[in-house]
mmCIF file of C-alpha atoms in Angstrom:
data_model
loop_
_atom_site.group_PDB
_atom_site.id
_atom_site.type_symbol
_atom_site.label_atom_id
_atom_site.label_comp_id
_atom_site.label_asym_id
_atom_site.label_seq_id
_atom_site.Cartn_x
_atom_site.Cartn_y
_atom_site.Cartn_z
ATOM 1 C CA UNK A 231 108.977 93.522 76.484
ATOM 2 C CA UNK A 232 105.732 95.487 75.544
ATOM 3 C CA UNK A 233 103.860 98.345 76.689
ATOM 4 C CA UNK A 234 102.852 101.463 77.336
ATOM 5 C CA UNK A 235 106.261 103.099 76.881
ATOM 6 C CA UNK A 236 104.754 106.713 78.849
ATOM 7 C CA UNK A 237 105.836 105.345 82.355
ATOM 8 C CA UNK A 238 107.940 102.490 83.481
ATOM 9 C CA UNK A 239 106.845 99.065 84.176
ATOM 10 C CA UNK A 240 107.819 97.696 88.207
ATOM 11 C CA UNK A 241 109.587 94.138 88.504
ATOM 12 C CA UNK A 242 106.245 92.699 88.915
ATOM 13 C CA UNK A 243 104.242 94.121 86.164
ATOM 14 C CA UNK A 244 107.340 93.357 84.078
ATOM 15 C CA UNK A 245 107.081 89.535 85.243
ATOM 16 C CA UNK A 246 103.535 89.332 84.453
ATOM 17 C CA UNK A 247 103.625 90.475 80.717
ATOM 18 C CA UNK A 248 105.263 86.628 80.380
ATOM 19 C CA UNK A 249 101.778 84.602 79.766
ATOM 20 C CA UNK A 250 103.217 81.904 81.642
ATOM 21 C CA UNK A 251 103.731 83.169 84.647
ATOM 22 C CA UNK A 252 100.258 85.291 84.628
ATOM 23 C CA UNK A 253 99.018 81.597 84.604
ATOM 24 C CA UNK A 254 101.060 79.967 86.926
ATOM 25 C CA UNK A 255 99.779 83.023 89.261
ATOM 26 C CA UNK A 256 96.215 82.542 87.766
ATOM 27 C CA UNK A 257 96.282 78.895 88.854
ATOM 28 C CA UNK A 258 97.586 79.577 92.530
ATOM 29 C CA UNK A 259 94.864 82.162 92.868
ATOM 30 C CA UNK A 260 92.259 79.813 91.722
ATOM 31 C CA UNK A 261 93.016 76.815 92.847
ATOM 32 C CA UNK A 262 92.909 75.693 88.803
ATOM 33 C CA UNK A 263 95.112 73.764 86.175
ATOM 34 C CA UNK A 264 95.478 75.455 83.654
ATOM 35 C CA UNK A 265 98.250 74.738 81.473
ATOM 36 C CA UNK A 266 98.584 76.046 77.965
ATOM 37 C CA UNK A 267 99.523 79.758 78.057
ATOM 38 C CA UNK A 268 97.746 80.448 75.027
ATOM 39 C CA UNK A 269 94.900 79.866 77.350
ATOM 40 C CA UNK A 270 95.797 83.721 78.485
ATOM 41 C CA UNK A 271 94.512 87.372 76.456
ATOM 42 C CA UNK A 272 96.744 89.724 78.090
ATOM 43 C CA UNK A 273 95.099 93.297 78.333
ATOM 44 C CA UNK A 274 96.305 96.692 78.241
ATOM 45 C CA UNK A 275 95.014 100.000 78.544
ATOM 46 C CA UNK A 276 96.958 103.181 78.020
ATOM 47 C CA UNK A 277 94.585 105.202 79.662
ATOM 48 C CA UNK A 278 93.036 106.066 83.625
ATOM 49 C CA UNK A 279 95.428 107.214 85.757
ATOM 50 C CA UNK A 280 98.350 108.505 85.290
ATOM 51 C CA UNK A 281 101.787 106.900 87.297
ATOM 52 C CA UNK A 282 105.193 106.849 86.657
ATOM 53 C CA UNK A 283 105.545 103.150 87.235
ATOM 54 C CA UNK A 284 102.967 100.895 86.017
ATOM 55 C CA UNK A 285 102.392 98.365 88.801
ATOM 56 C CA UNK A 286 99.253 96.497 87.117
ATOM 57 C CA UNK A 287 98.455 93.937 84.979
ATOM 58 C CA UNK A 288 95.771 92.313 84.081
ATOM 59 C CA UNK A 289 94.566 89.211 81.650
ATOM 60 C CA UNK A 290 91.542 87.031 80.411
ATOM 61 C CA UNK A 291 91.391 83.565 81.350
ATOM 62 C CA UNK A 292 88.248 81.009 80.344
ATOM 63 C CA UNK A 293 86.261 84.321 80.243
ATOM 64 C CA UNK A 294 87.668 85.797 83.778
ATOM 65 C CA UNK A 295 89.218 89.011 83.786
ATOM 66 C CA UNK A 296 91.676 88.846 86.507
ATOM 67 C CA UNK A 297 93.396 92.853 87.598
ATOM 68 C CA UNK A 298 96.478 92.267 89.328
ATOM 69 C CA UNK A 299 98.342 95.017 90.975
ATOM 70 C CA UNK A 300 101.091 95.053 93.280
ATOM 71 C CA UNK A 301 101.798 97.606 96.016
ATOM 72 C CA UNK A 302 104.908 98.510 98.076
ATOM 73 C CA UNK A 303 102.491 101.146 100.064
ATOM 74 C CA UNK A 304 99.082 100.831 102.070
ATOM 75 C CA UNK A 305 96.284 102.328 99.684
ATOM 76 C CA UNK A 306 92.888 102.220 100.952
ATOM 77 C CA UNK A 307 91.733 103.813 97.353
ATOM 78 C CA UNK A 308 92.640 100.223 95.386
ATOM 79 C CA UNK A 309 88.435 100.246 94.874
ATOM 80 C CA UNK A 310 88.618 103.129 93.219
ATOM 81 C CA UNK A 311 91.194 102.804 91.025
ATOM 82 C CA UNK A 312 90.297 99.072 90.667
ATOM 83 C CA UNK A 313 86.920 100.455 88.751
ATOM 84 C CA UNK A 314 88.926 103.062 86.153
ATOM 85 C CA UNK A 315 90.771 100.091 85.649
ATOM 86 C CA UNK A 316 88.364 97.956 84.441
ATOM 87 C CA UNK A 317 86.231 101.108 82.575
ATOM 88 C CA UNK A 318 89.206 101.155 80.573
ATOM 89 C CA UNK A 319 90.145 97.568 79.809
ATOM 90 C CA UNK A 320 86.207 97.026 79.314
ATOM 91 C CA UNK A 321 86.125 100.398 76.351
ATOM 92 C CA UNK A 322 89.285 98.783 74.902
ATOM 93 C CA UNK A 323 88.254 95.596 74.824
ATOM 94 C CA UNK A 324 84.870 96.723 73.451
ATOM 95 C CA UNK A 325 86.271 98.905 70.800
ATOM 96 C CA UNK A 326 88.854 96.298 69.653
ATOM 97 C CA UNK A 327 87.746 95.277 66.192
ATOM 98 C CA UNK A 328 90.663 92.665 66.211
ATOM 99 C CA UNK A 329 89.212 91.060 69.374
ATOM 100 C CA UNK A 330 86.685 88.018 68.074
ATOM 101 C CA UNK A 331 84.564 87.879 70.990
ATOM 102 C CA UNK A 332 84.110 90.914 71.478
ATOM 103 C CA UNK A 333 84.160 92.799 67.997
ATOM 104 C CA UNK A 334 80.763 93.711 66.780
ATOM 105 C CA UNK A 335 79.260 93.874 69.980
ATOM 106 C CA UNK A 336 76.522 96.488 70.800
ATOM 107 C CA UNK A 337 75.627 98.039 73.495
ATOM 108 C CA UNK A 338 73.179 100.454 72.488
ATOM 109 C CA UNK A 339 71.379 96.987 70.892
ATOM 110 C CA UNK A 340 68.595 94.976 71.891
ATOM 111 C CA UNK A 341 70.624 91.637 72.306
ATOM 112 C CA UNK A 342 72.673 91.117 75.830
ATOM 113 C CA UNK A 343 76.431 91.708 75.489
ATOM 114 C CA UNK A 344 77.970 89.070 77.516
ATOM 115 C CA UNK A 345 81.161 90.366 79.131
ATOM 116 C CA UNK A 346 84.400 88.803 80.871
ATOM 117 C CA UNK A 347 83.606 88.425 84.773
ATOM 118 C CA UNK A 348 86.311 90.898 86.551
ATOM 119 C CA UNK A 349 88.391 90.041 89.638
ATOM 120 C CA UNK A 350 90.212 92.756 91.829
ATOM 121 C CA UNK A 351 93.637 91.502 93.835
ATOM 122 C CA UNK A 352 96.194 93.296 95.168
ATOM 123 C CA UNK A 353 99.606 91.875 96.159
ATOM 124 C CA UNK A 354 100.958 93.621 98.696
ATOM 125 C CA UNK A 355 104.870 93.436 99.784
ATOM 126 C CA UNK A 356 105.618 96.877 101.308
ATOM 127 C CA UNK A 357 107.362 97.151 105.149
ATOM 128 C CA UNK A 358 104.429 98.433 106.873
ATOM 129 C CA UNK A 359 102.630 95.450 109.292
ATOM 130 C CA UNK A 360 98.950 94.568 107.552
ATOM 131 C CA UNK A 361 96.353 91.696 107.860
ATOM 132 C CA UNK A 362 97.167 88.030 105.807
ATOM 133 C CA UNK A 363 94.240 89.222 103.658
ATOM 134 C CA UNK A 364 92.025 92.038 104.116
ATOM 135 C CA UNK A 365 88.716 92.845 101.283
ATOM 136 C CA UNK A 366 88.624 96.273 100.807
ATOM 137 C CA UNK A 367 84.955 97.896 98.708
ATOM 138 C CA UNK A 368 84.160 100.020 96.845
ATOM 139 C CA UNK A 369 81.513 101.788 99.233
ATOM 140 C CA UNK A 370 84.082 102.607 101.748
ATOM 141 C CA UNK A 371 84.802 105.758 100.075
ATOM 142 C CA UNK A 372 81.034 106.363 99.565
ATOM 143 C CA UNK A 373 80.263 110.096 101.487
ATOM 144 C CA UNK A 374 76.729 108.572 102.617
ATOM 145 C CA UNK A 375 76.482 105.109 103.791
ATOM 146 C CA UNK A 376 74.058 102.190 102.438
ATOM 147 C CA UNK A 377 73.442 98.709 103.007
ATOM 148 C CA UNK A 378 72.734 97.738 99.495
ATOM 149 C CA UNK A 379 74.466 100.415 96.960
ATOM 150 C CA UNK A 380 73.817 100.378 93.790
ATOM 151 C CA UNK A 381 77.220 99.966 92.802
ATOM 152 C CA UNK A 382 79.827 97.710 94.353
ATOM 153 C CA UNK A 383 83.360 96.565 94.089
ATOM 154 C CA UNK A 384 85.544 94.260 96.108
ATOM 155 C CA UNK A 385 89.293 94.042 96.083
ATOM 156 C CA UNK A 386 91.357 91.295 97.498
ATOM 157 C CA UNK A 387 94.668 92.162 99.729
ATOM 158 C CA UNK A 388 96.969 89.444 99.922
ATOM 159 C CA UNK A 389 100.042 89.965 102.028
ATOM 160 C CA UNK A 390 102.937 88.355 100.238
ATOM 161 C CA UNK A 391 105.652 88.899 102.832
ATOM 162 C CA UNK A 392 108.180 86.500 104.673
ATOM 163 C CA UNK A 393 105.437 84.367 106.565
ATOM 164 C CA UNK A 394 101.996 85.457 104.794
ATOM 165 C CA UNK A 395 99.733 83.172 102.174
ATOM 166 C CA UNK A 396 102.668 80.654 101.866
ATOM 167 C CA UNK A 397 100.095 78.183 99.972
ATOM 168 C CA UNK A 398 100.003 81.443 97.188
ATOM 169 C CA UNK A 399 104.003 81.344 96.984
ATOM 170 C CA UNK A 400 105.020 77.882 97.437
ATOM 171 C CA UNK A 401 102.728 77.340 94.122
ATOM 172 C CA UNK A 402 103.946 80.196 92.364
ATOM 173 C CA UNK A 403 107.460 79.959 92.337
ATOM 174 C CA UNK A 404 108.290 82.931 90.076
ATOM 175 C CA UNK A 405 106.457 85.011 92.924
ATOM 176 C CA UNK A 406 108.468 83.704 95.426
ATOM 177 C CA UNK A 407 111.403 84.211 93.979
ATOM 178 C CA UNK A 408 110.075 87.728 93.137
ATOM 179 C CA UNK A 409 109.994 88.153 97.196
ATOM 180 C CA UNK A 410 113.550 86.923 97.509
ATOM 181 C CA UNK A 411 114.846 89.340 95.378
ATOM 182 C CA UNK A 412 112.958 92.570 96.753
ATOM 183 C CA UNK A 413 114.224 91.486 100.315
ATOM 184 C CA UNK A 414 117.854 91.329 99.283
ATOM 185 C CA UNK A 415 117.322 94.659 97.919
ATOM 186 C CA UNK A 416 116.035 95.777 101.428
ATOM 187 C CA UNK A 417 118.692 93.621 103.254
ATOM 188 C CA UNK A 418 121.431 95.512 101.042
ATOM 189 C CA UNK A 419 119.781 98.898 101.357
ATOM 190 C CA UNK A 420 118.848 98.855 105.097
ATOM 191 C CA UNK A 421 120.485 102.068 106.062
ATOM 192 C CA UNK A 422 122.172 103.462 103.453
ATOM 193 C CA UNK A 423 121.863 106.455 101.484
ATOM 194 C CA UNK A 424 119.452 106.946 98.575
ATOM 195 C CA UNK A 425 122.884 107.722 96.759
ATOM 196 C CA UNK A 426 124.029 103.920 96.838
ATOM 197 C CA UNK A 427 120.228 102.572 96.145
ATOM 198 C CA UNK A 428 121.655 101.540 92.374
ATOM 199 C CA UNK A 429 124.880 99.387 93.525
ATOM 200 C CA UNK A 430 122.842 97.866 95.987
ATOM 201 C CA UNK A 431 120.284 96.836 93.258
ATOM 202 C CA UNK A 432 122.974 94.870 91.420
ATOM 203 C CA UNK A 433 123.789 93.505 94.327
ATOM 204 C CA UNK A 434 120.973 92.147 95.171
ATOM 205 C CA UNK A 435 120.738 90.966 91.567
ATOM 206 C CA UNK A 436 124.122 89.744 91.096
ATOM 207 C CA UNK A 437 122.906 87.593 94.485
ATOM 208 C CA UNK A 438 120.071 86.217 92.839
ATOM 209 C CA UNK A 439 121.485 85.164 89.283
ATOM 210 C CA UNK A 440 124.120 83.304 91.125
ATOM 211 C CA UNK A 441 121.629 81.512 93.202
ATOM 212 C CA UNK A 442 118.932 80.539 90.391
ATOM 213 C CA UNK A 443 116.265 83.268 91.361
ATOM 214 C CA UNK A 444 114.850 84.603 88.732
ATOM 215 C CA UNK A 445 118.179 84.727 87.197
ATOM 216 C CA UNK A 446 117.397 84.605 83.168
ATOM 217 C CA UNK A 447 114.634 87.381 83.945
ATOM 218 C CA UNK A 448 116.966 89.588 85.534
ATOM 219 C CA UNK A 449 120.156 88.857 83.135
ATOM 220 C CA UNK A 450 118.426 89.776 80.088
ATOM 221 C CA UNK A 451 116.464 93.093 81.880
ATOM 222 C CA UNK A 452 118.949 94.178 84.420
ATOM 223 C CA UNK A 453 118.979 97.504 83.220
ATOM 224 C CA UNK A 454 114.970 97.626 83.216
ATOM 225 C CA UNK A 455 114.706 95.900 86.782
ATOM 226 C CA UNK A 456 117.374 98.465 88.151
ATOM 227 C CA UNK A 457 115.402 101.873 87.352
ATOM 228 C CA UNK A 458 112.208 100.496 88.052
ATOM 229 C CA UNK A 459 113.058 99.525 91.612
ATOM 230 C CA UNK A 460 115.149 103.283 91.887
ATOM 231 C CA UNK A 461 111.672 104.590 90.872
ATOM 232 C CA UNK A 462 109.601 102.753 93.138
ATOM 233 C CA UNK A 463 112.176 103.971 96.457
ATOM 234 C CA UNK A 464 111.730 107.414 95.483
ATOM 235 C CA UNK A 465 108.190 107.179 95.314
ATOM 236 C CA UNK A 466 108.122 105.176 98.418
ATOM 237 C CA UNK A 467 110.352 107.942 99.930
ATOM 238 C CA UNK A 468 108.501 111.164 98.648
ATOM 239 C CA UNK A 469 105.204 109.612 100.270
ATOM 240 C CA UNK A 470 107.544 109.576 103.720
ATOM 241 C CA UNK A 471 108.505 112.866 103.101
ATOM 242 C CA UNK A 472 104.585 114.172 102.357
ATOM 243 C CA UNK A 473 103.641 112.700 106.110
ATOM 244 C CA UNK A 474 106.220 114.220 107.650
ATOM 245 C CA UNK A 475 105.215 117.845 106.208
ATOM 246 C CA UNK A 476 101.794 117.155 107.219
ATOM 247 C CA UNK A 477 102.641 116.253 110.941
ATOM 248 C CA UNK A 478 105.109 119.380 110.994
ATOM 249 C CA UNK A 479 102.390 121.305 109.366
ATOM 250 C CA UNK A 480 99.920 120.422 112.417
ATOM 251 C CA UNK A 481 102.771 121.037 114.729
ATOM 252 C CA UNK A 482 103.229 124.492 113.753
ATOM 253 C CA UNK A 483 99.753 125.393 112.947
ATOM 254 C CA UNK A 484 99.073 124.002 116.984
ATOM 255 C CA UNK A 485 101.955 126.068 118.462
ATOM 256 C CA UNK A 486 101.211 128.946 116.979
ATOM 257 C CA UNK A 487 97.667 128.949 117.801
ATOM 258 C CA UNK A 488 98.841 127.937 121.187
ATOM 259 C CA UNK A 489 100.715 130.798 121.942
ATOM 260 C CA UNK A 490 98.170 133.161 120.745
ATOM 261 C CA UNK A 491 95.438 131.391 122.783
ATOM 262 C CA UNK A 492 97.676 131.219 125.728
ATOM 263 C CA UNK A 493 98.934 134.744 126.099
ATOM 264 C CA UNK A 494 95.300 135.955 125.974
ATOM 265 C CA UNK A 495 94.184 133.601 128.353
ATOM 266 C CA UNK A 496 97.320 134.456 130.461
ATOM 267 C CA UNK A 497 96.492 138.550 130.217
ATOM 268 C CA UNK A 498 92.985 137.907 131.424
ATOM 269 C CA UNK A 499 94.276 136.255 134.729
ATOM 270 C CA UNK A 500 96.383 139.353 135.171
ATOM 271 C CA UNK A 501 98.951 136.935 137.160
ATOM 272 C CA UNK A 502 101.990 135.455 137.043
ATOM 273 C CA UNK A 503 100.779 132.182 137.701
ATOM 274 C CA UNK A 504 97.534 132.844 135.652
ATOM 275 C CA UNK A 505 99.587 133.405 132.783
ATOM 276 C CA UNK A 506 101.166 130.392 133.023
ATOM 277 C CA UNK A 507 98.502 128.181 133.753
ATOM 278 C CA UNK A 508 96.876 130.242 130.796
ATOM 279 C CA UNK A 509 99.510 129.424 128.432
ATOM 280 C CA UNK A 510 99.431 125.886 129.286
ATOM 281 C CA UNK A 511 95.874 125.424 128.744
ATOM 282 C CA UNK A 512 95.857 127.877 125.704
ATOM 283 C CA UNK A 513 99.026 125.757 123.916
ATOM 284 C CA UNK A 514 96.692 122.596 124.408
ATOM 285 C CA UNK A 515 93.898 124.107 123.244
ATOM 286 C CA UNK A 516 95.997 125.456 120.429
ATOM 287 C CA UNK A 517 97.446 122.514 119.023
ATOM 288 C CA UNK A 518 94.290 120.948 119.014
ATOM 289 C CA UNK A 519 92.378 123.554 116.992
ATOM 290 C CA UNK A 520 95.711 123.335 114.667
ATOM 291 C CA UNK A 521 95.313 119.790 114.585
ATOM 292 C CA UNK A 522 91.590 120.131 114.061
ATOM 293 C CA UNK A 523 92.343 122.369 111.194
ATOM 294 C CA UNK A 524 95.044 120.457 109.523
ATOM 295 C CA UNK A 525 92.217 116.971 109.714
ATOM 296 C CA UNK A 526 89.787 119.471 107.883
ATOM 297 C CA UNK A 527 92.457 120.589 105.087
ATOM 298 C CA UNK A 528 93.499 117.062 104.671
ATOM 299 C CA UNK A 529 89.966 115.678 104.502
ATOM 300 C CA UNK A 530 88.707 118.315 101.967
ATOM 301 C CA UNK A 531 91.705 117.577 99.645
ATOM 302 C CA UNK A 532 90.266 114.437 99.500
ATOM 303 C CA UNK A 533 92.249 112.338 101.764
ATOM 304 C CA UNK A 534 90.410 109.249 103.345
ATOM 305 C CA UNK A 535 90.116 109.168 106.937
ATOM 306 C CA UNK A 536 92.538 106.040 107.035
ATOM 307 C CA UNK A 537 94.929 107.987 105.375
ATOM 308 C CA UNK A 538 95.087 110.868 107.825
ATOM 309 C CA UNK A 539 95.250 108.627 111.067
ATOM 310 C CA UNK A 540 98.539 107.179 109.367
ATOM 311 C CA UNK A 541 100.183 109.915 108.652
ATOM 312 C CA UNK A 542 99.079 112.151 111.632
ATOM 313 C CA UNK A 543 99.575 109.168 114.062
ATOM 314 C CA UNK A 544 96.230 110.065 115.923
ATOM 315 C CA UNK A 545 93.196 107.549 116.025
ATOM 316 C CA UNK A 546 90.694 106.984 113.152
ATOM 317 C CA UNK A 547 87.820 107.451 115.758
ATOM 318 C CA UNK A 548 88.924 111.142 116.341
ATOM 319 C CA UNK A 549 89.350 111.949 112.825
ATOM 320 C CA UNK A 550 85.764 111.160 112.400
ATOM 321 C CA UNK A 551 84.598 112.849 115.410
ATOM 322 C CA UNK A 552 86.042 116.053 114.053
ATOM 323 C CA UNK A 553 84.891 115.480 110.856
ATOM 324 C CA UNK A 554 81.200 114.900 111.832
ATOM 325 C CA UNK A 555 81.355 118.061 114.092
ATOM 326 C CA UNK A 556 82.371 120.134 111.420
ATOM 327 C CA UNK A 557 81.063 118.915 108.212
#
């Protein structure tokens, strides 16, 4: 198994470096035929962004350019890291003076350099409820908004769990099969500690070789299979762990300012009951400037508004609000 040996392949970029498969997946994708795997170029690129598991893959097929990734996690950025993607592949496959259709091409020159035509999909398979298929673009993430940009790119979301785009999985076996096997890793895992995540692995995988799923892929890289999916939990679990800060970060922020504002408000009304009607006004008012502050940190350090109504559990609409009153 090739690769890019800096950072770990997942199960499904691992499946997809067979060129068989990448065109049984091509085929259910496209509603095509295909049928001789030499049919495929796989693509690499060493270069873009930097992850400890590699969870893309991408291939030429009758000059289509197809960028698969898969995702256990809701990313609204897959635009954005869709188009490093394809910068790369497009400079390696330009500068690749063992590729015939490409080598000797020019693009300072006067002729036209005729390139593959790129397509964007995401497979997604994490726990968190999402849409059949949703298109993400790239002018989502554009600061100013415009009918017709200048530069676009779509991406595809397919859901591939238990129940979603059955047409995609009952053609691709190998994908369903795939979905088996992380399930039984989810079935074996549901509450346990991260400490038995590698026995229940092999369960799961000792499961699927004796039922014919995906059983020669996972015999010969058992090993392989078994710290990718450790490394995808921990990743999964240190992104739980970052939203969790953040909402206890806003929490604290809020009280404190709360009890500040409150016991000046409180002092003013010179009461006993003022001062508690003044702390209880002054803690609301409080958590919502710590709130309002936390949004503003969050958004600066570049996360999307998306992002922060997910992890702060408050409404997209009142993100923006905030944002546009203080931006």
């Amino acid at each position: 198994m090739s690769g890019n040996r800096e950072y770990k392949s997942d199960v499904f970029c691992m499946l997809m470096q067979d060129k068989e498969r990448a065109l049984q997946l091509y085929n259910a994708m496209n509603g095509s035929s295909y049928s001789n795997p030499d049919d495929v170029e796989m693509t690499t690129h060493n270069g873009g962004i930097s992850l400890s598991v590699r969870n893309d893959a991408s291939f030429v097929v009758d000059a289509r350019l197809s960028i698969y990734e898969h995702q256990s996690t809701v990313c609204p950025n897959m635009p954005i890291r869709s188009i490093i993607y394809f910068s790369v592949i497009l400079s390696d496959l330009l500068s690749d003076k063992n590729n015939k259709k490409m080598s000797g091409k020019n693009i300072y020159g006067r002729k036209l350099v005729k390139i593959p035509t790129p397509h964007f999909v995401v497979f997604y398979n994490g726990e968190e409820e999402q849409p059949e298929i949703q298109e993400l673009r790239l002018s989502d993430s554009y600061e100013k908004y415009e009918d017709d940009p200048d530069l676009e790119l779509k991406c595809k979301v397919y859901n591939i769990n238990a129940g979603k785009n059955r047409d995609i999985l009952e053609t691709c076996n190998w994908l369903d099969e795939y979905m088996i096997f992380v399930n039984k890793v989810r079935e074996y895992h549901n509450g346990r500690p991260m400490s038995d995540l590698e026995e229940d692995i092999n369960k799961a995988i000792d499961y699927c070789i004796k039922h014919d799923i995906l059983s020669e892929f996972l015999s010969t890289y058992r090993s392989e299979v078994t710290n990718s999916m450790q490394l995808n939990y921990e990743f999964d679990r240190q992104l739980e762990l970052e939203r969790a800060d953040a909402r206890e970060d806003g929490y604290e922020e809020g009280r404190a300012a709360g009890y500040e504002e409150g016991h000046e408000t409180g002092m003013e009304a010179g009461m006993k009951e003022g001062m508690k009607a003044g702390m209880k006004a002054g803690m609301k008012a409080g958590m919502e400037a710590g709130m309002k502050k936390t949004i503003l940190n969050m958004y600066n350090k570049g996360y999307s508004t998306e992002q922060i109504a997910d992890i702060l559990e408050v409404s997209e609409e009142q993100i923006e609000a905030i944002i546009k009153e203080n931006i």
